[in-house]
Structures are given as C-alpha cells and as structure tokens.
Coordinates of C-alpha atoms in Angstrom, one line a residue:
Chain A
M1 CA 19.5 -3.2 -4.6
T2 CA 23.2 -1.6 -4.8
P3 CA 24.7 1.3 -5.8
N4 CA 26.0 -0.2 -9.2
D5 CA 22.7 -1.5 -10.3
V6 CA 20.6 1.4 -9.4
S7 CA 20.2 4.0 -12.0
L8 CA 18.9 7.6 -11.8
P9 CA 15.2 7.6 -11.1
P10 CA 13.5 8.1 -14.9
P11 CA 13.2 11.9 -15.9
L12 CA 10.0 12.9 -15.5
P13 CA 8.1 13.9 -18.4
P14 CA 6.6 17.4 -18.6
V15 CA 2.9 17.5 -18.2
D16 CA 2.5 19.6 -21.3
G17 CA 4.9 17.9 -23.1
G18 CA 7.0 21.1 -23.4
A19 CA 10.6 21.3 -22.4
P20 CA 11.8 19.8 -18.9
A21 CA 10.8 22.3 -16.2
P22 CA 13.3 24.3 -14.5
E23 CA 14.8 23.7 -11.1
V24 CA 12.3 24.9 -8.7
P25 CA 13.5 26.5 -5.1
I26 CA 13.0 24.3 -2.3
Q27 CA 11.3 26.3 0.6
G28 CA 9.6 24.3 3.7
V29 CA 7.9 21.1 4.5
F30 CA 6.0 20.6 1.8
S31 CA 8.3 21.8 -0.8
A32 CA 10.9 19.6 0.3
M33 CA 8.3 16.4 0.5
E34 CA 7.2 17.2 -3.5
A35 CA 10.7 17.6 -4.2
L36 CA 11.5 14.1 -2.6
L37 CA 8.5 12.3 -4.9
R38 CA 8.7 14.7 -7.8
R39 CA 11.7 16.4 -8.1
P40 CA 14.9 14.4 -6.6
A41 CA 17.2 16.3 -8.5
D42 CA 16.6 19.4 -7.8
L43 CA 16.6 18.7 -4.4
W44 CA 20.2 16.9 -4.7
S45 CA 21.4 20.2 -6.4
H46 CA 19.9 21.7 -3.6
L47 CA 21.8 20.1 -1.3
R48 CA 25.4 21.9 -2.7
K49 CA 23.7 25.2 -2.2
P50 CA 24.4 27.7 0.9
G51 CA 21.5 27.5 2.8
A52 CA 20.9 23.9 2.5
G53 CA 21.0 23.6 6.0
A54 CA 17.2 24.6 6.6
T55 CA 16.5 21.8 4.2
I56 CA 18.0 19.1 5.7
L57 CA 16.4 20.2 9.1
A58 CA 13.1 20.0 7.4
L59 CA 14.0 16.8 6.2
I60 CA 14.4 15.8 9.2
G61 CA 11.5 17.1 10.6
I62 CA 9.7 15.4 7.9
A63 CA 10.8 12.5 8.9
A64 CA 10.5 12.5 12.6
L65 CA 6.6 13.4 11.8
C66 CA 6.1 10.6 9.5
M67 CA 7.5 8.1 11.6
G68 CA 5.0 9.5 14.4
V69 CA 2.1 9.1 12.5
Y70 CA 3.3 5.6 11.3
G71 CA 3.8 4.8 14.8
I72 CA 0.5 5.9 16.3
V73 CA -0.7 3.3 13.2
I74 CA 1.4 0.5 15.0
G75 CA 0.2 1.5 18.3
T76 CA -3.3 0.9 17.7
F77 CA -2.8 -2.7 17.4
A78 CA -2.3 -3.2 21.1
G79 CA -3.6 0.3 22.2
G80 CA -3.3 1.6 25.6
D81 CA 0.1 2.9 26.2
Q82 CA 1.2 1.8 23.2
L83 CA -0.7 4.6 21.4
W84 CA 2.3 6.8 22.5
A85 CA 5.1 4.4 23.2
A86 CA 5.1 3.2 19.7
P87 CA 5.3 6.3 18.2
L88 CA 7.7 7.6 20.8
K89 CA 10.1 4.3 20.1
V90 CA 10.0 4.4 16.3
V91 CA 10.5 8.0 16.0
L92 CA 13.7 7.7 18.5
G93 CA 14.8 4.4 17.2
L94 CA 15.0 5.9 13.5
L95 CA 16.9 9.0 14.8
I96 CA 19.2 7.2 16.9
S97 CA 19.9 4.4 13.9
A98 CA 20.6 7.2 11.6
L99 CA 23.1 8.9 14.4
I100 CA 25.0 5.7 14.9
C101 CA 25.2 5.1 11.2
L102 CA 26.2 8.6 10.0
P103 CA 30.0 8.1 11.0
S104 CA 30.1 4.8 9.3
L105 CA 28.5 6.3 6.2
Y106 CA 30.8 9.1 5.5
I107 CA 33.9 6.9 6.2
F108 CA 32.2 4.0 4.0
A109 CA 31.7 6.7 1.1
C110 CA 34.9 8.1 1.3
L111 CA 36.6 4.9 1.2
G112 CA 34.3 3.8 -2.1
G113 CA 35.9 6.7 -3.4
A114 CA 32.9 9.3 -3.2
K115 CA 33.8 13.2 -3.3
T116 CA 31.0 14.5 -1.1
K117 CA 30.9 16.9 1.6
L118 CA 29.8 15.7 5.2
S119 CA 27.1 18.2 4.8
E120 CA 25.6 16.6 1.6
V121 CA 26.1 13.1 3.2
V122 CA 23.7 14.4 6.3
G123 CA 21.2 15.7 3.7
L124 CA 21.5 12.4 1.3
L125 CA 20.5 10.6 4.9
A126 CA 18.1 13.0 6.0
G127 CA 16.2 12.4 2.7
L128 CA 16.6 8.5 2.9
L129 CA 14.9 8.9 6.4
A130 CA 12.3 11.3 4.8
L131 CA 11.4 9.5 1.7
M132 CA 11.1 5.9 3.7
T133 CA 8.3 7.5 6.2
I134 CA 6.5 9.6 3.5
L135 CA 6.0 6.1 2.0
L136 CA 5.3 4.4 5.6
V137 CA 2.4 7.0 6.1
G138 CA 1.3 6.1 2.6
F139 CA 1.0 2.2 4.0
A140 CA -0.3 3.7 7.0
P141 CA -4.4 2.9 6.2
I142 CA -3.2 -0.5 4.6
A143 CA -1.6 -1.5 8.2
W144 CA -4.5 0.1 10.1
I145 CA -6.8 -2.0 8.4
F146 CA -4.7 -5.1 9.0
G147 CA -4.2 -4.3 12.4
Q148 CA -7.7 -4.1 13.2
S149 CA -8.3 -7.4 11.5
T150 CA -5.9 -9.5 13.1
D151 CA -4.9 -10.7 16.9
S152 CA -1.6 -12.1 15.4
L153 CA 1.5 -10.4 16.4
G154 CA 3.4 -12.5 13.8
W155 CA 1.5 -11.8 11.1
M156 CA 1.4 -7.9 11.9
G157 CA 5.3 -7.6 12.4
F158 CA 5.9 -9.6 9.1
L159 CA 3.4 -7.1 7.5
H160 CA 5.2 -3.7 9.0
L161 CA 8.6 -5.6 8.5
G162 CA 7.5 -5.8 4.6
F163 CA 6.1 -2.3 4.3
W164 CA 9.5 -1.3 5.8
A165 CA 11.3 -3.0 3.2
V166 CA 9.4 -1.5 0.2
A167 CA 9.8 1.9 1.8
L168 CA 13.5 1.4 2.4
G169 CA 14.2 0.1 -1.4
F170 CA 12.8 3.3 -2.6
A171 CA 14.6 5.5 0.0
L172 CA 17.7 3.2 -0.8
R173 CA 17.4 4.1 -5.0
F174 CA 16.7 8.0 -4.0
F175 CA 20.1 7.9 -1.8
F176 CA 22.2 5.9 -4.1
A177 CA 21.2 7.9 -7.2
G178 CA 21.8 11.1 -4.9
F179 CA 25.8 9.9 -4.2
R180 CA 26.1 9.0 -7.5
V181 CA 25.1 12.9 -8.5
L182 CA 26.9 14.6 -5.8
G183 CA 29.6 12.1 -5.1
Q184 CA 30.8 10.6 -8.2
G185 CA 29.9 6.9 -6.7
G186 CA 30.4 5.3 -3.5
G187 CA 30.7 1.9 -4.9
A188 CA 31.5 -1.1 -2.3
G189 CA 31.7 1.2 0.8
L190 CA 28.2 2.2 0.0
K191 CA 26.8 -1.3 -0.3
A192 CA 28.5 -2.3 3.0
W193 CA 26.9 0.6 4.8
M194 CA 23.4 -0.4 3.1
I195 CA 23.7 -3.8 5.0
L196 CA 25.1 -2.1 8.2
F197 CA 22.1 0.2 8.3
A198 CA 19.4 -2.1 7.7
L199 CA 20.8 -4.3 10.3
V200 CA 21.1 -1.4 13.1
M201 CA 17.7 -0.7 12.2
V202 CA 15.9 -4.3 12.7
Q203 CA 18.2 -4.4 15.8
M204 CA 16.6 -1.3 17.1
T205 CA 13.2 -3.1 16.8
T206 CA 14.4 -5.5 19.4
A207 CA 16.1 -3.2 21.5
L208 CA 13.3 -0.9 22.0
R209 CA 10.6 -3.6 22.1
P210 CA 7.8 -4.2 22.7
I211 CA 6.5 -1.7 20.0
L212 CA 4.0 -3.8 18.4
G213 CA 2.7 -6.0 21.5
Q214 CA 2.3 -5.3 25.1
A215 CA 5.1 -5.6 28.1
P216 CA 4.9 -5.4 31.7
T217 CA 8.2 -3.0 31.2
F218 CA 8.8 0.1 29.0
L219 CA 11.7 -1.2 27.4
P220 CA 13.1 -5.0 27.7
P221 CA 14.5 -6.0 30.9
E222 CA 17.1 -8.2 28.9
K223 CA 19.1 -7.8 26.0
R224 CA 18.7 -10.0 22.9
F225 CA 20.2 -10.1 18.9
F226 CA 16.9 -9.6 17.2
L227 CA 17.8 -13.0 15.3
S228 CA 17.3 -15.2 18.1
H229 CA 14.6 -12.7 19.5
W230 CA 12.8 -13.6 16.3
T231 CA 13.6 -17.5 16.3
Q232 CA 12.5 -17.5 20.1
H233 CA 8.8 -15.6 18.8
L234 CA 8.3 -17.9 15.7
K235 CA 9.1 -21.3 18.1
E236 CA 6.3 -20.0 20.2
P237 CA 2.8 -21.8 19.5
S238 CA 0.9 -19.3 17.5
P239 CA -2.6 -20.6 16.2
A240 CA -4.1 -18.6 13.5
G241 CA -6.3 -15.7 15.2
A242 CA -5.4 -16.8 18.3
E243 CA -7.1 -14.7 21.0
G244 CA -5.5 -12.8 23.5
Q245 CA -2.6 -11.7 21.9
R246 CA -3.1 -8.0 21.1
G247 CA -5.0 -7.0 24.0
A248 CA -3.5 -9.8 26.7
P249 CA -2.2 -8.1 30.1
A250 CA 1.1 -6.9 30.5
G251 CA 3.3 -9.4 31.3
A252 CA 1.2 -12.5 29.8
Q253 CA 3.0 -12.5 26.7
P254 CA 7.0 -12.0 25.6
A255 CA 8.1 -8.2 24.2
R256 CA 7.8 -7.7 20.8
Chain B
M1 CA -8.9 24.4 -18.1
K2 CA -9.3 23.8 -14.7
D3 CA -12.9 25.4 -14.5
T4 CA -14.3 23.3 -17.0
A5 CA -16.1 20.1 -16.1
Y6 CA -15.6 17.4 -18.5
P7 CA -18.0 14.5 -18.0
L8 CA -16.0 10.9 -18.3
E9 CA -18.5 9.4 -20.9
I10 CA -19.1 5.6 -20.8
P11 CA -18.4 5.0 -24.6
N12 CA -15.4 6.8 -24.7
L13 CA -14.3 5.0 -21.0
L14 CA -14.6 1.4 -22.5
R15 CA -13.3 2.6 -25.9
G16 CA -10.3 3.8 -24.1
E17 CA -10.1 6.8 -25.9
V18 CA -7.1 8.0 -23.9
K19 CA -7.3 11.5 -25.4
S20 CA -11.0 12.0 -24.1
I21 CA -9.8 10.3 -20.5
E22 CA -6.9 12.3 -20.2
R23 CA -8.8 15.4 -20.7
W24 CA -11.3 14.3 -18.1
L25 CA -8.4 13.5 -15.8
R26 CA -6.6 16.9 -16.3
S27 CA -9.5 18.9 -15.8
G28 CA -9.9 19.2 -12.0
H29 CA -13.3 19.8 -11.6
P30 CA -14.9 18.8 -8.7
H31 CA -17.9 17.3 -10.5
A32 CA -15.8 15.7 -12.9
S33 CA -15.2 12.9 -10.6
A34 CA -18.7 12.3 -10.0
S35 CA -18.9 10.3 -13.3
P36 CA -17.0 7.3 -12.7
L37 CA -17.9 7.1 -9.1
V38 CA -21.8 6.9 -10.4
M39 CA -20.5 4.1 -13.0
V40 CA -19.1 2.3 -9.7
L41 CA -22.0 2.7 -7.6
V42 CA -24.2 1.2 -10.1
G43 CA -22.5 -1.3 -11.9
S44 CA -20.7 -3.1 -8.9
A45 CA -24.1 -2.7 -7.2
L46 CA -26.3 -4.5 -9.3
Y47 CA -23.9 -7.1 -9.8
G48 CA -23.3 -7.8 -6.0
A49 CA -27.4 -7.8 -5.6
S50 CA -26.9 -10.4 -8.2
I51 CA -24.1 -12.2 -6.0
G52 CA -26.3 -12.4 -3.1
L53 CA -29.5 -13.0 -4.8
W54 CA -28.8 -17.0 -4.9
R55 CA -28.8 -17.0 -1.0
S56 CA -31.9 -14.5 -0.4
P57 CA -33.4 -11.6 -1.4
L58 CA -32.1 -9.9 1.8
Q59 CA -28.6 -11.2 1.1
A60 CA -28.8 -9.4 -2.1
G61 CA -29.4 -6.1 -0.5
F62 CA -26.4 -6.1 1.7
A63 CA -24.2 -7.3 -1.1
A64 CA -25.3 -4.5 -3.3
I65 CA -23.9 -2.2 -0.7
K66 CA -21.0 -4.3 0.1
F67 CA -19.5 -4.7 -3.4
P68 CA -19.4 -1.3 -3.9
S69 CA -17.9 -0.5 -0.7
V70 CA -15.2 -2.7 -1.3
I71 CA -14.1 -0.8 -4.4
I72 CA -14.7 2.4 -2.6
L73 CA -12.7 1.7 0.4
T74 CA -9.6 0.1 -1.6
T75 CA -9.3 3.2 -3.7
L76 CA -9.5 5.3 -0.9
G77 CA -7.0 3.3 1.3
T78 CA -4.5 3.2 -1.5
A79 CA -4.8 6.1 -2.8
L80 CA -2.1 8.0 -0.8
L81 CA 0.3 5.0 -1.4
N82 CA -0.2 4.9 -5.2
G83 CA -0.1 8.7 -5.5
M84 CA 3.3 8.6 -4.0
L85 CA 4.4 5.6 -6.1
A86 CA 3.3 7.0 -9.4
P87 CA 6.0 9.8 -9.5
L88 CA 8.7 7.4 -7.8
L89 CA 8.2 5.2 -10.8
G90 CA 8.6 7.9 -13.1
L91 CA 5.2 8.4 -14.1
N92 CA 4.9 12.4 -13.4
I93 CA 0.9 12.9 -12.2
R94 CA -0.8 14.7 -9.5
F95 CA -2.2 13.1 -6.3
R96 CA -5.7 13.3 -7.9
E97 CA -4.5 12.6 -11.0
S98 CA -3.5 9.0 -10.0
L99 CA -6.8 8.8 -8.0
G100 CA -8.7 9.4 -11.1
A101 CA -6.9 7.2 -13.2
I102 CA -7.7 4.2 -10.6
L103 CA -11.4 5.1 -10.2
A104 CA -11.7 5.6 -14.1
S105 CA -10.0 1.6 -14.3
F106 CA -12.7 0.4 -11.2
A107 CA -15.2 2.5 -13.2
I108 CA -14.9 0.4 -16.3
A109 CA -14.7 -3.0 -14.2
S110 CA -18.0 -2.0 -12.5
L111 CA -19.5 -1.3 -16.3
V112 CA -18.2 -4.6 -17.3
L113 CA -19.9 -6.2 -14.0
G114 CA -23.0 -4.0 -14.3
A115 CA -23.7 -5.2 -17.7
L116 CA -23.2 -9.1 -16.9
S117 CA -25.6 -8.7 -13.9
P118 CA -28.7 -9.5 -16.0
V119 CA -26.8 -12.8 -16.9
A120 CA -26.3 -13.5 -13.4
F121 CA -29.4 -12.8 -12.2
F122 CA -30.6 -15.0 -14.3
L123 CA -28.3 -17.7 -13.3
A124 CA -29.2 -17.2 -10.1
W125 CA -33.3 -17.3 -10.8
N126 CA -32.6 -21.2 -12.8
M127 CA -30.3 -22.3 -9.9
V128 CA -31.5 -24.8 -7.3
P129 CA -32.0 -22.3 -4.3
L130 CA -28.7 -22.6 -2.0
G131 CA -30.5 -23.4 1.0
E132 CA -31.7 -26.5 -1.1
I133 CA -28.8 -28.0 -2.3
P134 CA -28.1 -31.4 -1.1
S135 CA -24.7 -30.9 0.9
A136 CA -23.0 -34.1 -1.0
G137 CA -23.7 -34.5 -4.9
S138 CA -24.0 -31.6 -6.5
N139 CA -21.8 -29.5 -8.0
V140 CA -24.2 -26.2 -8.7
H141 CA -22.1 -23.9 -5.8
A142 CA -19.3 -24.8 -7.7
W143 CA -20.4 -23.8 -11.2
V144 CA -22.2 -20.6 -9.7
K145 CA -18.8 -19.4 -8.0
L146 CA -16.5 -20.6 -11.4
F147 CA -19.1 -18.2 -13.1
H148 CA -18.6 -15.3 -10.7
V149 CA -14.8 -15.4 -10.7
G150 CA -15.1 -15.6 -14.4
S151 CA -17.1 -12.6 -14.7
I152 CA -15.0 -10.4 -12.4
G153 CA -11.9 -11.7 -14.0
L154 CA -13.3 -10.9 -17.3
A155 CA -14.0 -7.2 -15.9
G156 CA -10.5 -7.0 -14.0
V157 CA -8.8 -7.8 -16.9
A158 CA -10.7 -5.2 -19.5
A159 CA -10.2 -2.5 -16.5
H160 CA -6.4 -2.8 -16.5
V161 CA -6.0 -3.5 -20.3
R162 CA -7.5 0.2 -20.4
L163 CA -5.3 1.3 -17.6
W164 CA -2.3 0.5 -19.0
Q165 CA -3.2 2.2 -22.3
L166 CA -3.6 5.5 -20.4
L167 CA -0.9 4.9 -18.7
K168 CA 1.6 4.5 -21.2
K169 CA 0.1 7.5 -22.7
L170 CA 0.8 9.5 -19.8
A171 CA 4.4 8.0 -18.9
G172 CA 5.2 8.1 -22.6
S173 CA 7.0 4.8 -21.8
R174 CA 6.2 1.1 -21.8
A175 CA 8.6 0.3 -18.8
V176 CA 7.2 3.4 -16.3
A177 CA 3.8 2.5 -17.4
F178 CA 4.1 -1.2 -16.6
R179 CA 5.9 -0.6 -13.2
V180 CA 3.2 2.0 -12.3
L181 CA 0.4 -0.7 -13.0
G182 CA 1.9 -3.5 -11.8
S183 CA 2.4 -1.3 -8.1
W184 CA -0.8 0.0 -8.3
L185 CA -2.4 -3.7 -8.8
A186 CA -0.3 -5.2 -5.9
T187 CA -1.5 -2.6 -3.7
N188 CA -5.0 -2.7 -4.6
L189 CA -5.2 -6.2 -4.5
F190 CA -3.9 -6.6 -1.2
L191 CA -6.2 -4.3 0.3
G192 CA -9.3 -5.2 -1.6
S193 CA -8.6 -8.9 -0.6
Q194 CA -8.9 -7.8 3.1
F195 CA -11.9 -5.8 2.6
I196 CA -13.5 -8.4 0.5
W197 CA -12.5 -10.7 3.6
I198 CA -13.9 -8.4 6.7
L199 CA -16.9 -7.4 4.4
R200 CA -18.3 -11.2 3.9
P201 CA -20.6 -12.7 3.1
F202 CA -21.3 -11.9 -0.5
I203 CA -22.8 -15.2 -1.5
G204 CA -23.7 -16.4 2.1
A205 CA -23.9 -20.0 3.3
P206 CA -27.0 -22.1 3.6
W207 CA -26.1 -22.9 7.0
L208 CA -25.3 -19.6 8.4
P209 CA -27.8 -16.9 9.1
V210 CA -28.4 -14.1 6.7
E211 CA -26.5 -10.9 7.9
F212 CA -24.7 -7.6 6.7
L213 CA -21.2 -8.4 8.2
R214 CA -20.2 -11.9 10.1
P215 CA -19.9 -11.1 14.0
D216 CA -16.2 -11.9 13.5
A217 CA -15.8 -10.0 10.7
F218 CA -12.7 -7.9 11.9
R219 CA -10.7 -11.3 13.1
G220 CA -8.2 -12.7 11.2
S221 CA -7.2 -12.1 7.4
F222 CA -7.6 -12.6 4.3
F223 CA -3.8 -13.8 3.9
E224 CA -3.7 -15.7 7.1
T225 CA -6.4 -17.8 6.3
V226 CA -4.8 -18.5 3.1
F227 CA -1.5 -19.1 4.9
H228 CA -3.4 -22.1 7.0
D229 CA -5.1 -23.4 4.7
V230 CA -2.0 -24.3 2.5
L231 CA -0.1 -25.5 5.4
Q232 CA -3.3 -27.6 6.0
L233 CA -3.0 -29.1 2.6
I234 CA 0.7 -29.9 2.7
S235 CA 0.7 -31.2 5.9

C-alpha cells in the first residue's frame, strides 16, 4: 500500500438516506474511537483545530490500552510471567517504535512535499497506532482461540504477524488518506517511511523477545537482527503439535 | 422505531426481501434477535443430529449440540472484528446491525440445512451402519461425506447470496458490499474452521469411541493439520 494508490476511505452513506451528517465534535476516548472507525474525516479536521492535543493524547491512550489487551491475549499462550510481561513489552515496543520513527516521519513527509505541522503529524501517527490496535483487539478473540488450541510457536507467531499486517494495512490507509487531506501529499517520502516503520516494529519484537514463548531472562541476552532470528527459528525442528513448546520450562527453548 | 420489535419472518428472510430484513435490522429491539437465533439453533441442530446419527444416536445428540455451537461461537468470536471492518470498508452500520446481518445469513443457512435434514436422516438410515463398513472396498463413507459437503455448500451459497443483496442495499455500492462480504466471509471461515476442529467429531469414526469432544480437542489447529497434510502429499 502506498500513498499514491490509497484513496480516501469511501464516504459513509447516511443511514436515513438524507444529507451527509455534519461534523461531530470529538470529545473523549470513545468519541475518538468512533471517529477512527466511522468518521475519519472529522478526526483529520479536528487535528487542525486548537485543542487537538487532548484528542492526540486520547488516541495514544487508546493505542496503549488496546495493545495491552492484545498483549494479554499473546501472554495467555505461554501463561505464567508472560501474562504481564507480554502486554508490557508490546505496549512499550509500540510506543518506542512510534517515538523512534516520529522524527523521520516528519522529515520524510516534508521531503515529499507535505505541508503539515508537527502536531498534525503526531496526530496522524497517533491515529495510525490507535486504529491498528483497535483492530488487533477485534482479532483478539480469534487469536485467543488459536492460542489455546496449539502448542506451535511458529504457527502462533505467523498468526500474530498476519493479524498485525492486516491491522497495519487498514491503519496505513487511514494515515495516508489523512496526509493527503491535511498535508497535500507526502509522496515518496511517506513510502520510504512506511517501510522503515514496519521494519522497526518487526525488529522491536526481536529486541524485546520473548513475547510469545518463554525464556530464562526478561530480555534477550544477545542482540540479533530479526531476519537471522526468524531464520534460525525456522531451521530448528518443530513438528506439528510438538509438545513442550508452550509451557516448556524457562531456558528449554530459544527466546522468541 | 427502536421500541418496536420486528420479528424476522422466515418467508421474508428466505425470499431475501431486503426492506423487511432491513427494518428488522434497524429495529434495535432486544427481542428481535431472538428469531434468527431460534432458526440457527433449530435448523442446525437438526442437521447436526442427522450427521451424527450414522455413527450412533448418542453421537447424533452430541452433534445436535455442537453444530449450532460452531455457528454461535463463530458469530460471537468474529463479531467485534466484523463490526469494525464494515465501517472501515465503507459500510456505515452499527456493531449491532453487522452482528444481526451475519446472524440473519447464518439463519438462512440453518434453515436450508434444517430443511435438508430429513433427507440426511433418510440417508443415514439407509446406509450400512458406520461401525459395519468394511475397511476396504467401500465408498459409502465418501458418498455420505459428499452429500454433507454438498448440503452445507448449498446452504452457504444461499446465505451469502442473500447477505450480498442486503449489503448491496445498505451500502448503496456493489464494490463496498463486495469488500465487506469478502472480509466477513474470510474471518468467519477462518475462525469457524478452528471451532469445527475443536468440537470434532461430528460424524465420528468406527474405531474411536463416541464422545462429546476428543481428549486432544485443543491440540493443534485446523490449518496446521491441513498444512502438514499438504507437506506429506508433496514430499
């Protein structure tokens, strides 16, 4: 998905068939969630107005809360300490990734010709995170069912990655459309940033491992690039429904 | 409008009378959801019983409970996600309405299956009992499975044709309706397959005891099994 091939979300037809609904003020967490899902145009417009800071904070709060909920679902796979460690890690990972990528987003967007303020960029990024995590909460019951049914770390890792990719796809759609509305483009700069952001988030899952399985330490003792970590994990024998992966004693398996 | 309960009538639902279904969907009365729920419970329980009867009457009872359970659990499990996907894909309906639309389509499928259940019962009654089928040289098992696959496929097609018509009316756009239908179908199939796997057996196997759930019900997933079967075939 790129800024050029993403169109604005289709206008939502009014329920009663009448004229389009007027802009609704965004106040509070639930109003922001509603706007993210149903009235993105209201949200983009709100980001330009004074007092958008509270909405941005609400969006960040939504992102942290929803990611925490999804993290608990991730933690139920291994249980034990992961019930608190996994949500903590994914929430921190998400916020740190966003913080790491924020400067590059602003610079790349400006390089691409976007005419937005930093506060608007922060608002759009917060909206991206919030929408992505709201969708992940939607996936949570499905992830939980599969997590209770399988012992395979590889399968669950693949599943979570798939859910994250779908959620990120929808969130980027919102994000790019918002940029087009607020900043008149962003072009190649945003394309590059999108790849960077995805890579940072994926690497964060390796840097903060284990998130899904268990390991003797809270954080990994050795540093590794995510590609080499995944390649190594895939090379290890992992028969279908192999026993002892999910609840294996600490240290009995590689950190993931 | 919200205080009036519009029951979802079977003929209207089956004929796909969009106005009537839409009125039911928008009514918002708590009692309104009861009618498709009853259709799902009765229709799919009857068909479930007809599937299990070939193995034993007890298996029929188990399948009569499990078959509607798969539908209800799948509907509830994907409700949140489907409710979010609809507005994101351009269909401005409420969470309750998306849940109602999906429930209505499952009700149609259950009605079709319920209507086919006498045929399925007749088939089970006419077949050599599952426990007496010789291990080789018989294709009875394949024929019975083919019948069930065909029936469930037919019910699924009928349900989705009607859901498509409803979504098209609600969205006012074929493209939006197509996207929403596709996403709902994908999520329901994804989770539904896993629930079928967890709640197995439905037909049962002659060499295994009749039981409500297999002892390893929560071991592995449907997709892992398919993946490893494919690997075995190509290796």
